[in-house]
mmCIF file of C-alpha atoms in Angstrom:
data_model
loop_
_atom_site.group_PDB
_atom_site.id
_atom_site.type_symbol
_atom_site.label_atom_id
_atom_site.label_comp_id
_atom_site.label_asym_id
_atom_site.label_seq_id
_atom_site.Cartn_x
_atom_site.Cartn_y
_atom_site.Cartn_z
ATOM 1 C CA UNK A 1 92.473 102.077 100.400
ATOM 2 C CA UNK A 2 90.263 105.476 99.800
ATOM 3 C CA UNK A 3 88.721 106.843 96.932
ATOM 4 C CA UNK A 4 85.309 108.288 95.619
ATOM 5 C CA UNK A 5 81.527 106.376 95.427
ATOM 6 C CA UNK A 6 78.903 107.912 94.001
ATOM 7 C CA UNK A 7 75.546 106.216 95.183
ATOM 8 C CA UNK A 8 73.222 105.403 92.237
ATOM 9 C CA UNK A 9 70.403 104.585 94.121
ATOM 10 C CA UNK A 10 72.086 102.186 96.761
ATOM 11 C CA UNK A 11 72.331 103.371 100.325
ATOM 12 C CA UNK A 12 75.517 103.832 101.561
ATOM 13 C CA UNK A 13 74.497 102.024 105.301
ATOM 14 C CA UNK A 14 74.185 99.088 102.655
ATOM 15 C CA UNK A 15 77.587 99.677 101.279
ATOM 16 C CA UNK A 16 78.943 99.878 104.578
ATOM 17 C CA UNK A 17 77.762 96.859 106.244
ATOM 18 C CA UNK A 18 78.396 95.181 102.701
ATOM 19 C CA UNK A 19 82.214 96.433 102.772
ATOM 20 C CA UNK A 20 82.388 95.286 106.362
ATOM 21 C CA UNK A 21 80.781 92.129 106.204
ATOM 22 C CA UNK A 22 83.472 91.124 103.702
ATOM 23 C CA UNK A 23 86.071 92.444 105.791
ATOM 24 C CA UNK A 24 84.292 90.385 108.718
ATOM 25 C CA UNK A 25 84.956 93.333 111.249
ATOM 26 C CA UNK A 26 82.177 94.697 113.409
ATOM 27 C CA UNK A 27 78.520 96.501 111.987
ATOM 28 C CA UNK A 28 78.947 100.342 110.969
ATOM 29 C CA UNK A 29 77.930 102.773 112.874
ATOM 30 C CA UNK A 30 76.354 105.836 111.774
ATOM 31 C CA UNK A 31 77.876 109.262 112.844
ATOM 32 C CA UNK A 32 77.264 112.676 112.293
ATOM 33 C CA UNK A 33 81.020 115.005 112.298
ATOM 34 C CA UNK A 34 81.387 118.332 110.960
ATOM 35 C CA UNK A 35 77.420 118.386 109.401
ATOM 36 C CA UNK A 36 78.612 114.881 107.703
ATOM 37 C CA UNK A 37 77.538 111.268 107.785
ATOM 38 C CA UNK A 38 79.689 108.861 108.344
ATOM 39 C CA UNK A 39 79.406 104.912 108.767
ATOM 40 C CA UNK A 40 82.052 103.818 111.046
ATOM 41 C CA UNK A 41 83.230 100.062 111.961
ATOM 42 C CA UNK A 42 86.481 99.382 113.756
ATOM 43 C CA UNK A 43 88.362 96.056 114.675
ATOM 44 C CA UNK A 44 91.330 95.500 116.911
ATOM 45 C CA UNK A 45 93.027 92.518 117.455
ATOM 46 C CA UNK A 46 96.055 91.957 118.651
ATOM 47 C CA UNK A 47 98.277 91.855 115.445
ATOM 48 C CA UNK A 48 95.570 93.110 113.345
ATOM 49 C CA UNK A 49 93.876 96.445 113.310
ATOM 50 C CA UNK A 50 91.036 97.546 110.410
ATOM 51 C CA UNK A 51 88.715 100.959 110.364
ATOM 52 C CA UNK A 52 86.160 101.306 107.681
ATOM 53 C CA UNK A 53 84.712 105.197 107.130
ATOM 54 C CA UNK A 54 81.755 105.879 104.814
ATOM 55 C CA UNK A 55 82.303 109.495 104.946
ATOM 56 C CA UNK A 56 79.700 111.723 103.012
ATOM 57 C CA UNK A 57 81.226 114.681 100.993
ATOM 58 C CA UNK A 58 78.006 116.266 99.177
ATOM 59 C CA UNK A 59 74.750 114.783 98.777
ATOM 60 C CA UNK A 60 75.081 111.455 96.600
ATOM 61 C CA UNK A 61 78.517 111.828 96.911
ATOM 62 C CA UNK A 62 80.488 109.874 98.993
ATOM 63 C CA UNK A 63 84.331 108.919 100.349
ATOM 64 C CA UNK A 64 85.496 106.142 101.353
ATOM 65 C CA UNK A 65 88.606 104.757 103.466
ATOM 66 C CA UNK A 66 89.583 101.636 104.951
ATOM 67 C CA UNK A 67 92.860 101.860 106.987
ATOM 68 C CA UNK A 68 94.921 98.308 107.631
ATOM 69 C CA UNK A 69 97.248 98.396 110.039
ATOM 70 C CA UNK A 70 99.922 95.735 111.212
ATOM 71 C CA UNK A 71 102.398 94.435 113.410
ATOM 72 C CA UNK A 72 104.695 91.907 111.862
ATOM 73 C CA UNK A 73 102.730 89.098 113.288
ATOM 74 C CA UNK A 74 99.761 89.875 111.147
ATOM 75 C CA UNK A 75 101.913 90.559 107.699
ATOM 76 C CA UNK A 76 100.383 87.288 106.091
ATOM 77 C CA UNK A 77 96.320 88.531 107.307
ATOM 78 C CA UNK A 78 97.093 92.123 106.057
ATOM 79 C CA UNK A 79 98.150 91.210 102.430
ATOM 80 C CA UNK A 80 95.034 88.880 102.443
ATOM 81 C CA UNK A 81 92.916 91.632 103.143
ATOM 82 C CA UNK A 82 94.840 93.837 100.982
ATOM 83 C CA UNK A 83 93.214 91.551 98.172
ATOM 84 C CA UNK A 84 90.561 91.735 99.532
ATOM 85 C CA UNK A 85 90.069 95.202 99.888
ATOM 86 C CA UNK A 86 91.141 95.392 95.696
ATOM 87 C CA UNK A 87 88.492 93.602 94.332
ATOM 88 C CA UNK A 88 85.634 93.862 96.601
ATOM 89 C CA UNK A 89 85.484 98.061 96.153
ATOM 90 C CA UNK A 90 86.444 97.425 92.781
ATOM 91 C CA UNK A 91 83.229 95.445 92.392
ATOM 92 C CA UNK A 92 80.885 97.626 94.384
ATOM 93 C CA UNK A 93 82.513 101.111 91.783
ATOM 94 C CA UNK A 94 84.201 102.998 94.646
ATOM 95 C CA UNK A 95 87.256 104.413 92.830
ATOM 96 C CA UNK A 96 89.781 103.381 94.922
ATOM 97 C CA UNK A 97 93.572 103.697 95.727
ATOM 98 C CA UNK A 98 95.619 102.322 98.023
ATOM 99 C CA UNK A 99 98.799 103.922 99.509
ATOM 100 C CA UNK A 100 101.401 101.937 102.317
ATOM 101 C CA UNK A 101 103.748 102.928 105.296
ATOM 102 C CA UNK A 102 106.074 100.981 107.025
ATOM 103 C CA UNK A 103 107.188 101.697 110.756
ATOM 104 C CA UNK A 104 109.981 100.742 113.088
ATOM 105 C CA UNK A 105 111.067 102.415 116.681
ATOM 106 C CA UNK A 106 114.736 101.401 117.524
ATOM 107 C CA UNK A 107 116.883 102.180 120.614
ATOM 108 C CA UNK A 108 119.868 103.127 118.741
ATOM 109 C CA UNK A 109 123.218 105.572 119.283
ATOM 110 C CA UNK A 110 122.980 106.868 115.555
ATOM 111 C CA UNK A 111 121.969 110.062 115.005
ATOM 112 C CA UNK A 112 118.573 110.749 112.751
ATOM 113 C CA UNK A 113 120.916 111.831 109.994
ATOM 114 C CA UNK A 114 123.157 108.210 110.236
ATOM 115 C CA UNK A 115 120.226 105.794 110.390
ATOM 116 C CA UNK A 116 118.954 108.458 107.516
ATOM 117 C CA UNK A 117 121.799 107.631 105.441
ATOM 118 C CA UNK A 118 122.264 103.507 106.315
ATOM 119 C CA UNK A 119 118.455 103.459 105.145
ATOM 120 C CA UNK A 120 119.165 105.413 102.208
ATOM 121 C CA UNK A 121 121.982 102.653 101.448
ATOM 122 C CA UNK A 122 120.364 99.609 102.305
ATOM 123 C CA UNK A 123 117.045 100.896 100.296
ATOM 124 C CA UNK A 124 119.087 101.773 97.268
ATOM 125 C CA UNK A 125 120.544 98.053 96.795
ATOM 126 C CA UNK A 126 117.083 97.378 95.241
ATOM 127 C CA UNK A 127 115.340 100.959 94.206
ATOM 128 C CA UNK A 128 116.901 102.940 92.088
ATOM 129 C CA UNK A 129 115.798 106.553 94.155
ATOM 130 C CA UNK A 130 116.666 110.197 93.649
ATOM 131 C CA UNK A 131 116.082 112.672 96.615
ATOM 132 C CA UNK A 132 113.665 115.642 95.250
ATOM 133 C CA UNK A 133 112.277 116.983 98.084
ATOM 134 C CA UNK A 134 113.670 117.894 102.090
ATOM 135 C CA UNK A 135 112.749 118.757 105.488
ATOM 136 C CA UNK A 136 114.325 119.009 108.675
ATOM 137 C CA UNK A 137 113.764 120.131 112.251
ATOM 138 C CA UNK A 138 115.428 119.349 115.416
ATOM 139 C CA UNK A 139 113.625 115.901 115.701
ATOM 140 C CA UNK A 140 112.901 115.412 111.833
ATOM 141 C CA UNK A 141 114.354 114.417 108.919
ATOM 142 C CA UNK A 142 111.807 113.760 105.629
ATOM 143 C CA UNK A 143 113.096 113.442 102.127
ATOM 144 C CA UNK A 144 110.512 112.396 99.413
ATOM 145 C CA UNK A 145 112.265 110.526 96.968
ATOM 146 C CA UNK A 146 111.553 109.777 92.736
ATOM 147 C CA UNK A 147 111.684 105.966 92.531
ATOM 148 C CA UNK A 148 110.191 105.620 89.172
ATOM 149 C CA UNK A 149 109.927 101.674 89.291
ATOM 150 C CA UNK A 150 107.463 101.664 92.068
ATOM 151 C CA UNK A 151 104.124 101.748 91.011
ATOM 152 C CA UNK A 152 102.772 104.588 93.128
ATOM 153 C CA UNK A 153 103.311 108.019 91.907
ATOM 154 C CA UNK A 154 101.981 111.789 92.912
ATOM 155 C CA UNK A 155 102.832 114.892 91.727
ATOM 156 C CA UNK A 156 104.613 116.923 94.650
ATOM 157 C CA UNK A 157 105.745 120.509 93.394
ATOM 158 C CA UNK A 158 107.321 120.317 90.401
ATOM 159 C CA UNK A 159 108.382 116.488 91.105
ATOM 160 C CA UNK A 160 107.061 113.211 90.565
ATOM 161 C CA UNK A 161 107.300 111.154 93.869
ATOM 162 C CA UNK A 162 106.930 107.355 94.388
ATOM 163 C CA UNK A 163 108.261 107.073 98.409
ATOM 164 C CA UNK A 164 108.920 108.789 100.863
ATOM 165 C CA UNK A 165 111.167 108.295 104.366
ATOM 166 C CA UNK A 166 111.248 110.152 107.485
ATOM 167 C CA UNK A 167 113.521 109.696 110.634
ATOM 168 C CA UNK A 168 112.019 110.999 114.147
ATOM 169 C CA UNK A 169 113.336 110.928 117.356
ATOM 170 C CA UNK A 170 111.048 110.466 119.931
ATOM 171 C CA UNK A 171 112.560 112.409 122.919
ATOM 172 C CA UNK A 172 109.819 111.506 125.233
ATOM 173 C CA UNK A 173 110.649 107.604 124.188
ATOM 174 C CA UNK A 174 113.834 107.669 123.601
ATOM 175 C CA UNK A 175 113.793 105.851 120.499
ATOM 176 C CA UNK A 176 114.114 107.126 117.097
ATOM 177 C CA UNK A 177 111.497 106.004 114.420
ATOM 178 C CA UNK A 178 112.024 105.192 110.973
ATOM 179 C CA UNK A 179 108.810 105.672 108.949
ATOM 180 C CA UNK A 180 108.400 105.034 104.712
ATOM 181 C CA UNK A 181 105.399 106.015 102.533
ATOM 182 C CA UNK A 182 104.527 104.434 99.048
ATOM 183 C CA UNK A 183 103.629 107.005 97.868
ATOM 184 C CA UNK A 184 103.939 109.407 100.831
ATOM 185 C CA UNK A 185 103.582 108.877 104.210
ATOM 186 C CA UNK A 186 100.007 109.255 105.631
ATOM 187 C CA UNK A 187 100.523 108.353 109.383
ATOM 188 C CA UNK A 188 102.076 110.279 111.903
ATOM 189 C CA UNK A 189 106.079 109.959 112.136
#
């Protein structure tokens, strides 16, 4: 979830230990990067990972971001908090919106370009997708795709985008990683 919060008077420290006391992860702490305040709180468990930033853009201005992140084991926790995450910075007027990527390494003998095109397949059985945008490297393949029944759309270039996919392989791991964004993918692939 990120998106803009323009204080009216309330303190953003307050905002941020509000935002993570619902979240019940650890108080904020306040930081100074790049000239900038920023209220921090992080959590780690073991299937469950959450990072709150209160990151001031201009004075009275502020952005905010809180990251979820999940191994399978945690799936049912992270759409709770997902919820969560809606309604409570709905209620407290940060202008929010959310965006989601899914991971998986495999140890496979498919090339990037095979596992490319069996995802492709598999994802097309229920999304109706069009390939609009490409890149490739030796170790990368990354194809944004129009999937207009998702609900998640940005304007990329002269196309409207609702997912993404990328294929990696990880030399140094020797495992290839398969990597979708709704809308785009914002973590590293």
């Amino acid at each position: 979830w990120q998106g803009d919060w323009i204080s009216n008077h309330e303190k953003p420290a307050d905002v941020a230990a509000q935002i993570a006391d619902q979240l019940n992860i650890p108080t904020v702490n306040k930081l100074v990067e790049n000239g900038h305040t920023v209220y921090r709180s992080v959590r780690h468990s073991e299937d469950l990972r959450i990072r709150l930033n209160v990151m001031e853009r201009q004075t009275g201005q502020w952005y905010v971001v809180v990251q979820l992140e999940s191994n399978n084991a945690g799936r049912e926790r992270l759409i709770q908090l997902h919820k969560l995450c809606a309604e409570q910075l709905k209620s407290m007027g940060i202008q929010a919106q959310w965006n989601t990527a899914l991971q998986r390494s495999l140890h496979t003998k498919e090339s990037k370009d095979q596992l490319l095109k069996l995802t492709e397949a598999s994802l097309a059985e229920n999304i109706s997708m069009q390939a609009k945008e490409r890149y490739t490297d030796a170790t990368t393949v990354a194809i944004s795709y129009e999937a207009p029944e998702l609900p998640l759309m940005i304007q990329s270039g002269e196309h409207q985008v609702q997912m993404q996919m990328a294929v990696h392989e990880d030399r140094e791991q020797q495992n290839t990683r398969i990597t979708l964004g709704f809308p785009l993918i914002t973590i590293e692939y």
